[in-house]
Short mmCIF file of C-alpha atoms in Angstrom, two decimals:
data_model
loop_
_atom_site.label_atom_id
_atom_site.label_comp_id
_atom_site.label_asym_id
_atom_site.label_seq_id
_atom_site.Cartn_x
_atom_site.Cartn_y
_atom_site.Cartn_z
CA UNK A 1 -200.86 43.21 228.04
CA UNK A 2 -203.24 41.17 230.36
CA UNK A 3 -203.30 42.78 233.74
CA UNK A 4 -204.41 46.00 232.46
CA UNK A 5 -207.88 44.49 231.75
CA UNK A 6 -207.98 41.75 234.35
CA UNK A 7 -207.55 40.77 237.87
CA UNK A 8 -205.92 37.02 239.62
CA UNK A 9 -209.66 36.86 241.11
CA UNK A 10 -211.27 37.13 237.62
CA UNK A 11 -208.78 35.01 236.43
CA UNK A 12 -210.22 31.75 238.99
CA UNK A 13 -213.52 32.84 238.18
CA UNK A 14 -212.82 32.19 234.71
CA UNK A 15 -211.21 28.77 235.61
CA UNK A 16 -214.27 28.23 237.76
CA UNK A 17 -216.28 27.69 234.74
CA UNK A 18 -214.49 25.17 233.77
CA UNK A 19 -215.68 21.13 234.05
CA UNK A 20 -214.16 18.48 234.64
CA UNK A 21 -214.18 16.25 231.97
CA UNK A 22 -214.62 13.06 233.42
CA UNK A 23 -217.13 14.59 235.78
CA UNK A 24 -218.67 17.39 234.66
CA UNK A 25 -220.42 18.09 237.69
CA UNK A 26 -217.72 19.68 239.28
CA UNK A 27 -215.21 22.35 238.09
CA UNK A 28 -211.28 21.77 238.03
CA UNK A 29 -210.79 24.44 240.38
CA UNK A 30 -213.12 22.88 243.04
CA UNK A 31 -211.23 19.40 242.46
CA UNK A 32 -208.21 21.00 243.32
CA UNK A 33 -206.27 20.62 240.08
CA UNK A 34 -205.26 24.35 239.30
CA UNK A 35 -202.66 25.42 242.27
CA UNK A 36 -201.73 29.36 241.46
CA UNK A 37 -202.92 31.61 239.51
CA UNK A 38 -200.11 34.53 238.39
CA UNK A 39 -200.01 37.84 236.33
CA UNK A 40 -197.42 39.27 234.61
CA UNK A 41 -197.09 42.02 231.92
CA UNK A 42 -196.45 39.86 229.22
CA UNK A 43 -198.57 36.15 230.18
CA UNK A 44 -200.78 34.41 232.35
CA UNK A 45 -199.02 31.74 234.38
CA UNK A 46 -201.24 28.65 235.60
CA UNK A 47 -199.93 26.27 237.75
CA UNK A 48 -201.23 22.81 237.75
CA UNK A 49 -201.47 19.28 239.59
CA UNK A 50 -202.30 15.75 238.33
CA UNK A 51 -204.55 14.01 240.26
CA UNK A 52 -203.05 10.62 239.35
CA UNK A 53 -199.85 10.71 237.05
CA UNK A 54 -200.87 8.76 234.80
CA UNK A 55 -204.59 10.40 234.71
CA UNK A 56 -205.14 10.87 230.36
CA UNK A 57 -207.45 14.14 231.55
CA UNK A 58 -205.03 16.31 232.32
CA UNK A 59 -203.94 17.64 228.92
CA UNK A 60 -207.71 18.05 228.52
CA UNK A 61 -207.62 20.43 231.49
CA UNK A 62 -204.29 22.36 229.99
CA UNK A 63 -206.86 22.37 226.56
CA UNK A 64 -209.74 23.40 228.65
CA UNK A 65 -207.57 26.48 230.14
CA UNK A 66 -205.59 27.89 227.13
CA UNK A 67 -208.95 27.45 225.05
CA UNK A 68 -211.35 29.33 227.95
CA UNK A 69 -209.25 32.31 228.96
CA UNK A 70 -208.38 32.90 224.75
CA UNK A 71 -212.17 33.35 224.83
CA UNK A 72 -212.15 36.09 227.57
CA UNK A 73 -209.54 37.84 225.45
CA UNK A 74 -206.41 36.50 227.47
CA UNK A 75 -203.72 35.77 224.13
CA UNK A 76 -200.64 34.58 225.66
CA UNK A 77 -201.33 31.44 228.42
CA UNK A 78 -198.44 28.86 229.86
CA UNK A 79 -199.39 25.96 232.05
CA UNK A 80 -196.85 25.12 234.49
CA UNK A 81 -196.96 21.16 235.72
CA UNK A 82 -196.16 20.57 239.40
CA UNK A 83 -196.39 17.21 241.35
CA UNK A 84 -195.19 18.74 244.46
CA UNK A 85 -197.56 19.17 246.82
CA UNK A 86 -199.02 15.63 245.43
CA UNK A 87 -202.65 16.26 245.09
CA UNK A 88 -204.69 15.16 247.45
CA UNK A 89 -208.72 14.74 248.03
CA UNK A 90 -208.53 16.59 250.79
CA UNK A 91 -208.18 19.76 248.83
CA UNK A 92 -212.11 19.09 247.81
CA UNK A 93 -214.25 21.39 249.61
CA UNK A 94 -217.99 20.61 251.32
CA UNK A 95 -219.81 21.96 248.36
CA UNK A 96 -217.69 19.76 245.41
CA UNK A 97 -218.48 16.60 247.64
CA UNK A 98 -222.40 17.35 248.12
CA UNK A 99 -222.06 17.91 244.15
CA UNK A 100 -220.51 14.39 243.41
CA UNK A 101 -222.97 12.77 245.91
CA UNK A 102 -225.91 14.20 244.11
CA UNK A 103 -224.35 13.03 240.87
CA UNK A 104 -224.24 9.39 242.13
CA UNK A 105 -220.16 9.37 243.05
CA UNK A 106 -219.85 8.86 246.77
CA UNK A 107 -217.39 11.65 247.87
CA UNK A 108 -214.20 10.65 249.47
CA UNK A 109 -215.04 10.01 253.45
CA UNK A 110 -212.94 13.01 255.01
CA UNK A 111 -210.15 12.42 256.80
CA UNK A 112 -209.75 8.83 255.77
CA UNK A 113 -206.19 9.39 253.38
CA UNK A 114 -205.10 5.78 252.67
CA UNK A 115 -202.37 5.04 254.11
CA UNK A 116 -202.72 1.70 254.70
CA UNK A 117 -200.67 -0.65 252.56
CA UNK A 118 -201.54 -4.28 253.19
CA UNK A 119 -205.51 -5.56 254.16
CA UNK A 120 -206.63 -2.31 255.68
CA UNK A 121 -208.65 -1.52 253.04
CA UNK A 122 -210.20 1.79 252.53
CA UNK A 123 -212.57 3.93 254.63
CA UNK A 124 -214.47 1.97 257.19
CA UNK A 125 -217.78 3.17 255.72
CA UNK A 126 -218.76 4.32 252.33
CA UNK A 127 -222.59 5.41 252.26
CA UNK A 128 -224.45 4.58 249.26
CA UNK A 129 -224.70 7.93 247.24
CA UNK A 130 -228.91 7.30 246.32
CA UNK A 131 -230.09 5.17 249.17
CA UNK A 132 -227.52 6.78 252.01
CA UNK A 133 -227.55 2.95 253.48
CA UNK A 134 -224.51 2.26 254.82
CA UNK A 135 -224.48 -1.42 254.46
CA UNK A 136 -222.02 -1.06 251.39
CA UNK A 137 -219.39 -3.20 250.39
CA UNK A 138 -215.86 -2.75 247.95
CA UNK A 139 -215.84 -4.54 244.78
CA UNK A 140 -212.92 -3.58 243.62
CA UNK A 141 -209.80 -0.82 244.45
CA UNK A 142 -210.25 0.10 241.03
CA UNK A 143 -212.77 2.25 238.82
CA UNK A 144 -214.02 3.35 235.87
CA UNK A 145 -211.19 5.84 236.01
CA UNK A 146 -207.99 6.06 237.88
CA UNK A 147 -209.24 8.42 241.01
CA UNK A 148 -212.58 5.44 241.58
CA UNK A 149 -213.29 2.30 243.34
CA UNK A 150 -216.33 0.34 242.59
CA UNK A 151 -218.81 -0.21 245.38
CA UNK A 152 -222.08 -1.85 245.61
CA UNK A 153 -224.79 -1.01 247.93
CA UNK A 154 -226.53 -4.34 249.52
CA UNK A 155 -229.83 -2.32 250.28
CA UNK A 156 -230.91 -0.83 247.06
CA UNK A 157 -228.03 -3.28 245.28
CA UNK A 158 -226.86 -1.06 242.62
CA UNK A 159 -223.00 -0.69 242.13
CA UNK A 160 -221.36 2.88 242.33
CA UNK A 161 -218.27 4.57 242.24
CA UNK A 162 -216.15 6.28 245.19
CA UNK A 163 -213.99 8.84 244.64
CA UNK A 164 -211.07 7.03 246.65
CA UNK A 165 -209.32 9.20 249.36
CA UNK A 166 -205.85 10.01 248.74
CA UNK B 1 -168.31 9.51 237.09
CA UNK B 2 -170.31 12.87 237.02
CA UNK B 3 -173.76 13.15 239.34
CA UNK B 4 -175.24 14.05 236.22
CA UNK B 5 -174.62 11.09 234.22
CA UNK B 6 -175.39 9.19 237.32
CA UNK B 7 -178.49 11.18 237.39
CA UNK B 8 -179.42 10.58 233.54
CA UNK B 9 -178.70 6.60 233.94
CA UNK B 10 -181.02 6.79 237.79
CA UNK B 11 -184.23 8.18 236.30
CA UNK B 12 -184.18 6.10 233.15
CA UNK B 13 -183.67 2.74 235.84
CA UNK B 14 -187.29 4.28 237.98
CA UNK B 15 -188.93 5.21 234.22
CA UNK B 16 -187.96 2.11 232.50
CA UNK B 17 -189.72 -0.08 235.21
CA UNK B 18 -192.49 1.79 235.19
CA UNK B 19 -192.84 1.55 231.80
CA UNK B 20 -191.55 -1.95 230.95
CA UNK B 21 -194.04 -3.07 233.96
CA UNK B 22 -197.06 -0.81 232.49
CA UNK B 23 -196.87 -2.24 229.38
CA UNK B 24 -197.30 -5.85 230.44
CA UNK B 25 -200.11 -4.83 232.33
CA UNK B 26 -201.73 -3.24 229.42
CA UNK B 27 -200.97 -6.64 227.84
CA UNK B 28 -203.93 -7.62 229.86
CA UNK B 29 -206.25 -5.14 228.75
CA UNK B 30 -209.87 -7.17 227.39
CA UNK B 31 -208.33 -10.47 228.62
CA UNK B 32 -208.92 -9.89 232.20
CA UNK B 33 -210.18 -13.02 234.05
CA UNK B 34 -213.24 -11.05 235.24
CA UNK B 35 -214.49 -7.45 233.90
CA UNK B 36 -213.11 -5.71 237.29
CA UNK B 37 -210.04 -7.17 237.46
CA UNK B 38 -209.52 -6.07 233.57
CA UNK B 39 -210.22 -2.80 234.61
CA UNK B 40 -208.12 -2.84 237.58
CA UNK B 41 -204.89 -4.00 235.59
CA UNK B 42 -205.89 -1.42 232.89
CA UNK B 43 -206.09 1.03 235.70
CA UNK B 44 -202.28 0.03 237.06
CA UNK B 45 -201.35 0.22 233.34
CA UNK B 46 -202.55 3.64 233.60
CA UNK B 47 -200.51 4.36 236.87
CA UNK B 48 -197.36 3.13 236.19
CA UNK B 49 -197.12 4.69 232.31
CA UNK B 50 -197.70 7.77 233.92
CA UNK B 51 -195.19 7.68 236.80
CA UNK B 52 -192.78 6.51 233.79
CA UNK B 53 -193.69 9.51 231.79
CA UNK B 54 -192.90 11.89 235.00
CA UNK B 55 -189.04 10.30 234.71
CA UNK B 56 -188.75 9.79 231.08
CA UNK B 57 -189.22 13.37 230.84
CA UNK B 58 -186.95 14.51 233.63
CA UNK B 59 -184.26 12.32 232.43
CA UNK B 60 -184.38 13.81 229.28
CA UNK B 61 -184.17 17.36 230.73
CA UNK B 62 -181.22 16.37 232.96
CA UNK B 63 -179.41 15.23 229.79
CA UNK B 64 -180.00 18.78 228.07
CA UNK B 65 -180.05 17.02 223.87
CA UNK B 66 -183.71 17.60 223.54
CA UNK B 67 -185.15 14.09 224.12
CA UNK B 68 -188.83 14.08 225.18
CA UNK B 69 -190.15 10.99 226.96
CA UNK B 70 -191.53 9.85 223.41
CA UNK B 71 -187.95 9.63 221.99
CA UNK B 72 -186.70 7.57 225.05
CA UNK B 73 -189.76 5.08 225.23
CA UNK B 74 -190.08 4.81 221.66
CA UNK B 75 -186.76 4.93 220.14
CA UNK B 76 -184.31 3.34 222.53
CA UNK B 77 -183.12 -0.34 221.50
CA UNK B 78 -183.46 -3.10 223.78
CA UNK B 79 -179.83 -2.61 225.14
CA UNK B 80 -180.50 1.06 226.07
CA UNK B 81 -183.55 0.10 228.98
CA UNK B 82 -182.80 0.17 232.38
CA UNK B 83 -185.64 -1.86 233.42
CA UNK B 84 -186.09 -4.97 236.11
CA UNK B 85 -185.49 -8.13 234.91
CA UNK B 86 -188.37 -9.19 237.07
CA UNK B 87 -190.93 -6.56 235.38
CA UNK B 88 -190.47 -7.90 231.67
CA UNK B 89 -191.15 -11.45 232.48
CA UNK B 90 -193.71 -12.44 230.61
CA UNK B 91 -197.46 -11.99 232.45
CA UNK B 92 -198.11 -15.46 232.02
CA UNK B 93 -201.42 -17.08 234.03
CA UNK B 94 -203.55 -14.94 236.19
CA UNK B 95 -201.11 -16.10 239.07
CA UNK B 96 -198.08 -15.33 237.77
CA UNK B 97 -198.90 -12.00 237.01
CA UNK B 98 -200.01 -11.41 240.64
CA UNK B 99 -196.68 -12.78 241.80
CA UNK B 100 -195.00 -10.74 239.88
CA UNK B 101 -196.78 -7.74 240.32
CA UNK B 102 -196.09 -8.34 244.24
CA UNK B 103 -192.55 -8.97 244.36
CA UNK B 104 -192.20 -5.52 242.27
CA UNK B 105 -195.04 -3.35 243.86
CA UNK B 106 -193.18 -4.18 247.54
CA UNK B 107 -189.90 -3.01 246.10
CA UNK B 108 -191.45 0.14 244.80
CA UNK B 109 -192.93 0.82 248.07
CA UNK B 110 -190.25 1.02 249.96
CA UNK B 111 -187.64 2.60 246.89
CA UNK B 112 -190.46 5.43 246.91
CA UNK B 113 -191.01 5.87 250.84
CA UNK B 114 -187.07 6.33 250.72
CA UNK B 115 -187.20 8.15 247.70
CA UNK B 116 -189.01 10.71 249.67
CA UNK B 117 -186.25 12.42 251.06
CA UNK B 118 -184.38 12.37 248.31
CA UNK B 119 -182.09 15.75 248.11
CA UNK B 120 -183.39 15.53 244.44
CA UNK B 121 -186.44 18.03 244.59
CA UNK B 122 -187.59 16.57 240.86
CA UNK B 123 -186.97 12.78 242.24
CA UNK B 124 -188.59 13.19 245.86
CA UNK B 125 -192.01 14.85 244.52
CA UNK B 126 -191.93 12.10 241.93
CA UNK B 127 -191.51 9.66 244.87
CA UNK B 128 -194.31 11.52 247.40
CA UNK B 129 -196.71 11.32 243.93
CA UNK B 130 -196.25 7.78 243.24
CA UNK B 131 -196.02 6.45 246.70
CA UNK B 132 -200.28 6.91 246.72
CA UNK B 133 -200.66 5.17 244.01
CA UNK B 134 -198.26 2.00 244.11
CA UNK B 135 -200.08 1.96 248.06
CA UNK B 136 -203.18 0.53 246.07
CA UNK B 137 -201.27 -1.71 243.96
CA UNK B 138 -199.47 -3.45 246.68
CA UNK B 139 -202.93 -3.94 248.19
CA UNK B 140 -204.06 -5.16 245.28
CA UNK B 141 -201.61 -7.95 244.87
CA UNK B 142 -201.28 -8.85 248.39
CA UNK B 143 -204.88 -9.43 248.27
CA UNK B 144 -204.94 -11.63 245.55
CA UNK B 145 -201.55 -13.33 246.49
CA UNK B 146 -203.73 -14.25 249.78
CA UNK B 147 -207.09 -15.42 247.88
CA UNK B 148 -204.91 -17.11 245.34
CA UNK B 149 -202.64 -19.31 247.95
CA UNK B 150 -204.68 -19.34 250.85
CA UNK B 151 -207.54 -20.66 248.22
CA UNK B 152 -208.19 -23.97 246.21
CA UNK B 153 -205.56 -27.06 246.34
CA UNK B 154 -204.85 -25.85 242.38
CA UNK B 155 -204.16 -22.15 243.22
CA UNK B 156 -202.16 -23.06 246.15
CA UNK B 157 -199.86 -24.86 244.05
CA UNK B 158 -199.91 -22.83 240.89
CA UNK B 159 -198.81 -19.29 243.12
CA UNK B 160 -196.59 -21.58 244.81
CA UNK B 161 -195.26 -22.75 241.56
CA UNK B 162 -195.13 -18.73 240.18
CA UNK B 163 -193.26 -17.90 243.38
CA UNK B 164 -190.57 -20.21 242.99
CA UNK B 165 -190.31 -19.33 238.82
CA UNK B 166 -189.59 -15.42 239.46
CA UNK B 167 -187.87 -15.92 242.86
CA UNK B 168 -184.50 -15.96 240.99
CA UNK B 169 -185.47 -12.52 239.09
CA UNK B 170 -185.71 -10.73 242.98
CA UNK B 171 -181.90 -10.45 243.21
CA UNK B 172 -181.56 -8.03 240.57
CA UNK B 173 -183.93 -5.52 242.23
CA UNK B 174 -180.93 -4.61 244.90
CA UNK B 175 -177.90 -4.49 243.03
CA UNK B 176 -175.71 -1.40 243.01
CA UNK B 177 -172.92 0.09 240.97
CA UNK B 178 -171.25 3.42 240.42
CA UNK B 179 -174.44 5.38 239.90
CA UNK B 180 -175.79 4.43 243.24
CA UNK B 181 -172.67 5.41 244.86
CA UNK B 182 -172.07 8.49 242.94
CA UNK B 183 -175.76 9.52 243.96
CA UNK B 184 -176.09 7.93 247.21
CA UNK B 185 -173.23 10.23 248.49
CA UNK B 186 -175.26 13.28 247.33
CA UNK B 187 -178.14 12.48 248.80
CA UNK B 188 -180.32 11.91 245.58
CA UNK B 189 -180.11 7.91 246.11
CA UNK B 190 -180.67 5.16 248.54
CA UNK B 191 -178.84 2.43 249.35
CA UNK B 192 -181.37 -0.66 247.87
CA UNK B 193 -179.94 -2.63 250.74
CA UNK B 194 -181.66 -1.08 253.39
CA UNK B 195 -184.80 -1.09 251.01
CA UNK B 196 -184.92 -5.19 250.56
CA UNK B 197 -184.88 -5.24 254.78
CA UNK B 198 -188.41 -3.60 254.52
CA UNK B 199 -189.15 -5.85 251.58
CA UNK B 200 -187.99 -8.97 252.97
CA UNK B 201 -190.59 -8.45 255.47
CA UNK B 202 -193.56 -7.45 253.51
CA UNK B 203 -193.12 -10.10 251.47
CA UNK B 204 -192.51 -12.70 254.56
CA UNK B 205 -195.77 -11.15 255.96
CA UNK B 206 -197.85 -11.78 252.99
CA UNK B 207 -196.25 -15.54 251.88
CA UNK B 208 -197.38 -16.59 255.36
CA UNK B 209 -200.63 -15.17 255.40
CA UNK B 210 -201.01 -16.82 252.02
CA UNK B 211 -199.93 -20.46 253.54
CA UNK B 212 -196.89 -20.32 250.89
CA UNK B 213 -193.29 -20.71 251.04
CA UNK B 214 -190.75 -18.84 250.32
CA UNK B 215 -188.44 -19.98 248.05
CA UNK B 216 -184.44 -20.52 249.31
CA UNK B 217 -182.08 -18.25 247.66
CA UNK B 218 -180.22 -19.73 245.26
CA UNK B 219 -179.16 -18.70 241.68
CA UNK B 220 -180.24 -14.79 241.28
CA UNK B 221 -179.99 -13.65 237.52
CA UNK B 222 -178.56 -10.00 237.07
CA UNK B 223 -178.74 -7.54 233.92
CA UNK B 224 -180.51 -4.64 234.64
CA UNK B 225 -177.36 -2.11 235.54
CA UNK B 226 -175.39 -2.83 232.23
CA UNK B 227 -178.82 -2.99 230.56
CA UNK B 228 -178.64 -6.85 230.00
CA UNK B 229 -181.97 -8.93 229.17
CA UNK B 230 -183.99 -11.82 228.75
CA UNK B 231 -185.25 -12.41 225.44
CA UNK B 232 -188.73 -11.26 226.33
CA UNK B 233 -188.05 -7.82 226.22
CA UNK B 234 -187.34 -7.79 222.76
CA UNK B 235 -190.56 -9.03 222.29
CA UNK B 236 -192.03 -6.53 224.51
CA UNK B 237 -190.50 -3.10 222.67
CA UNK B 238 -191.21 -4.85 219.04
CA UNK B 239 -194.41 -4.48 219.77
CA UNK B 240 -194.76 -1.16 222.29
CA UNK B 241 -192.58 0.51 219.46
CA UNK B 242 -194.25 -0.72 216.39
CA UNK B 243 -196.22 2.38 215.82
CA UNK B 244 -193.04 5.02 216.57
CA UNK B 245 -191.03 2.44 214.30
CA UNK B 246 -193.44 2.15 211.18
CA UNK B 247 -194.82 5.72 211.41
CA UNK B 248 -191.63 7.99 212.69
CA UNK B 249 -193.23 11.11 214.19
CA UNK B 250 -196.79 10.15 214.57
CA UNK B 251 -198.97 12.46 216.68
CA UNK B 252 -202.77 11.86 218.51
#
């Protein structure tokens, strides 16, 4: 018996407190991983996205979940995988992006989903997360995990990531 | 022949080039000819083992005996993949592997744009999923197929060289049997004709811009439909299987 002691909106709050593991700075629900939360008599029903397919965090998130809401006394948990919707970074909110700047990821540019598929690289800006200069350039398409490019900034000339915009 | 069967045989053709592809480019992992591209193959590695997981798994459902996407990547023999001829061939120089990479990332792109619309509901998220991704590795080799050809007097002639090796591995990518027509008339397929149209001129596009040729059409090997291969793939499963093989059952 779960929804006798607790509520969908407790429920995201308790998913709220949850990390992400790669960058603990922001939560999973702010990233836009967990899509629905549902209650039934018997279970708690979470329904979640990848962010890339092949992205090696996401049984850490189903962990992360089943682990989290057995601590707030919820027994019986099942993750549901979708891929439909694909995720997207547009799903990251104003507050996750301030969060990732501050950390020293520049946030995906809004807006910019890339669509591109031959030499139109990218966003046409990328600001350098601790200097803000904008004279940046791309190193490389590809990170230090699957959702990053590597950029380097040619004022203060240290290298950071983007969180690429997809 | 039955749409499922048709539908079994389908997702292990996407999977199996996914996986068969990932695995050579995890063959590059620490040998990289510069740290970021070492972490951008790893990266595509990480991609395409993970869009092959997606239709492992599915294929498995569809064929109801309880195969997970372990059993069919890790205890299939060599005569059981569905995979490209072009994405086992070997990863060779820096070059080659680009080539490669490009001839099969621009077939990808447009099997998954079409894909997108398949009547499959399983098959077209798979497609709208994997579309973002193979986006950045079609950049990625374009780019370097430009900077490799449109670059030094050796690198010119070394892609050029690459180019015309796998040219003869592109004819495979299109050919159709049953299972395409079976699915096609449902709706769940595409007809890989109209796909090598767009492909033809990606890949027209990019040899130009790259100051290469492209090679005449001559002899095109085929294999992939009746699961026929070159004897690098062999090669390939001995060692992707080992662990499965020596330790049945293993678990992380």
């Amino acid at each position: 018996m779960v929804n006798e002691k607790h509520t969908e909106k407790q429920i995201w709050e308790f998913l709220s407190e949850i990390p992400d593991p790669e960058i603990p700075v922001i939560t999973i629900t702010e990233l836009g991983v967990v899509r629905k939360v549902e209650l039934s008599n018997e279970k708690v029903i979470i329904t979640i996205t990848p962010t890339y397919t092949g992205c090696p965090a996401m049984k850490l998130f189903e962990d992360e979940i089943i682990k989290t809401l057995h601590e707030k006394g919820i027994e019986t948990v099942e993750i549901n995988l979708v891929y439909s919707p694909a995720w997207t970074t547009a799903w990251m909110g104003d507050i996750a992006r301030e969060k990732l700047r501050k950390y020293g990821i520049a946030p995906p540019v809004k807006g910019s989903e890339d669509k591109g598929i031959l030499f139109e690289s990218g966003p046409k800006v990328v600001a350098c997360p601790r200097c803000k200069s904008e004279n940046t350039i791309l190193k490389s398409q590809f990170g230090s995990t699957a959702c990053k490019a590597l950029y380097q900034c040619e004022t203060c000339l240290e290298p950071f990531d983007y969180f690429k915009c997809i | 022949m039955e749409t499922k069967d048709a539908l079994i045989n389908y997702c292990l053709r996407l999977g199996d080039s996914s996986l068969i592809l990932g695995q050579r480019m995890a063959e590059w992992c620490s040998n990289g000819p510069i740290l970021e591209e070492d972490i951008a193959m790893t990266n595509l590695s990480l991609d395409l083992i993970g869009q092959a997981r997606t239709m492992l798994s599915y294929s498995g459902v569809v064929e109801g005996k309880g195969r997970s996407e372990d059993d069919l990547a890790y205890r299939r023999e060599e005569r059981e993949f569905y995979n490209t001829l072009l994405s086992e061939r070997p990863n060779g120089h820096f070059g080659d592997t680009v080539v490669r990479n490009f001839l099969h990332d621009a077939f990808f792109y447009y099997l998954y744009q079409a894909l997108k619309s398949s009547k499959d509901e399983m098959i077209a998220a798979h497609a709208a999923k994997s579309i973002k991704e193979v986006t950045y590795h079609l950049r990625h080799s374009s780019e370097w197929l430009v900077r490799l050809g449109d670059g030094t007097v050796e690198s010119h002639e070394k892609v050029q060289e690459s180019l015309n090796d796998l040219w003869e591995y592109t004819g495979d990518l299109f050919e159709m049997n049953e299972v395409d027509e079976v699915l096609i008339k449902e709706g769940i397929a595409v007809d890989l004709q109209k796909i090598k149209l767009e492909w033809d001129k990606t890949i027209n596009t990019v040899i130009e811009r790259s100051t290469l040729t492209r090679p005449e059409d001559a002899y095109m090997h085929s294999g992939r439909l009746d699961a026929m291969h070159s004897e690098y793939l062999g090669h390939l499963i001995a060692d992707m299987q080992f662990l499965q093989r020596a330790y049945p059952e293993a678990q992380w």
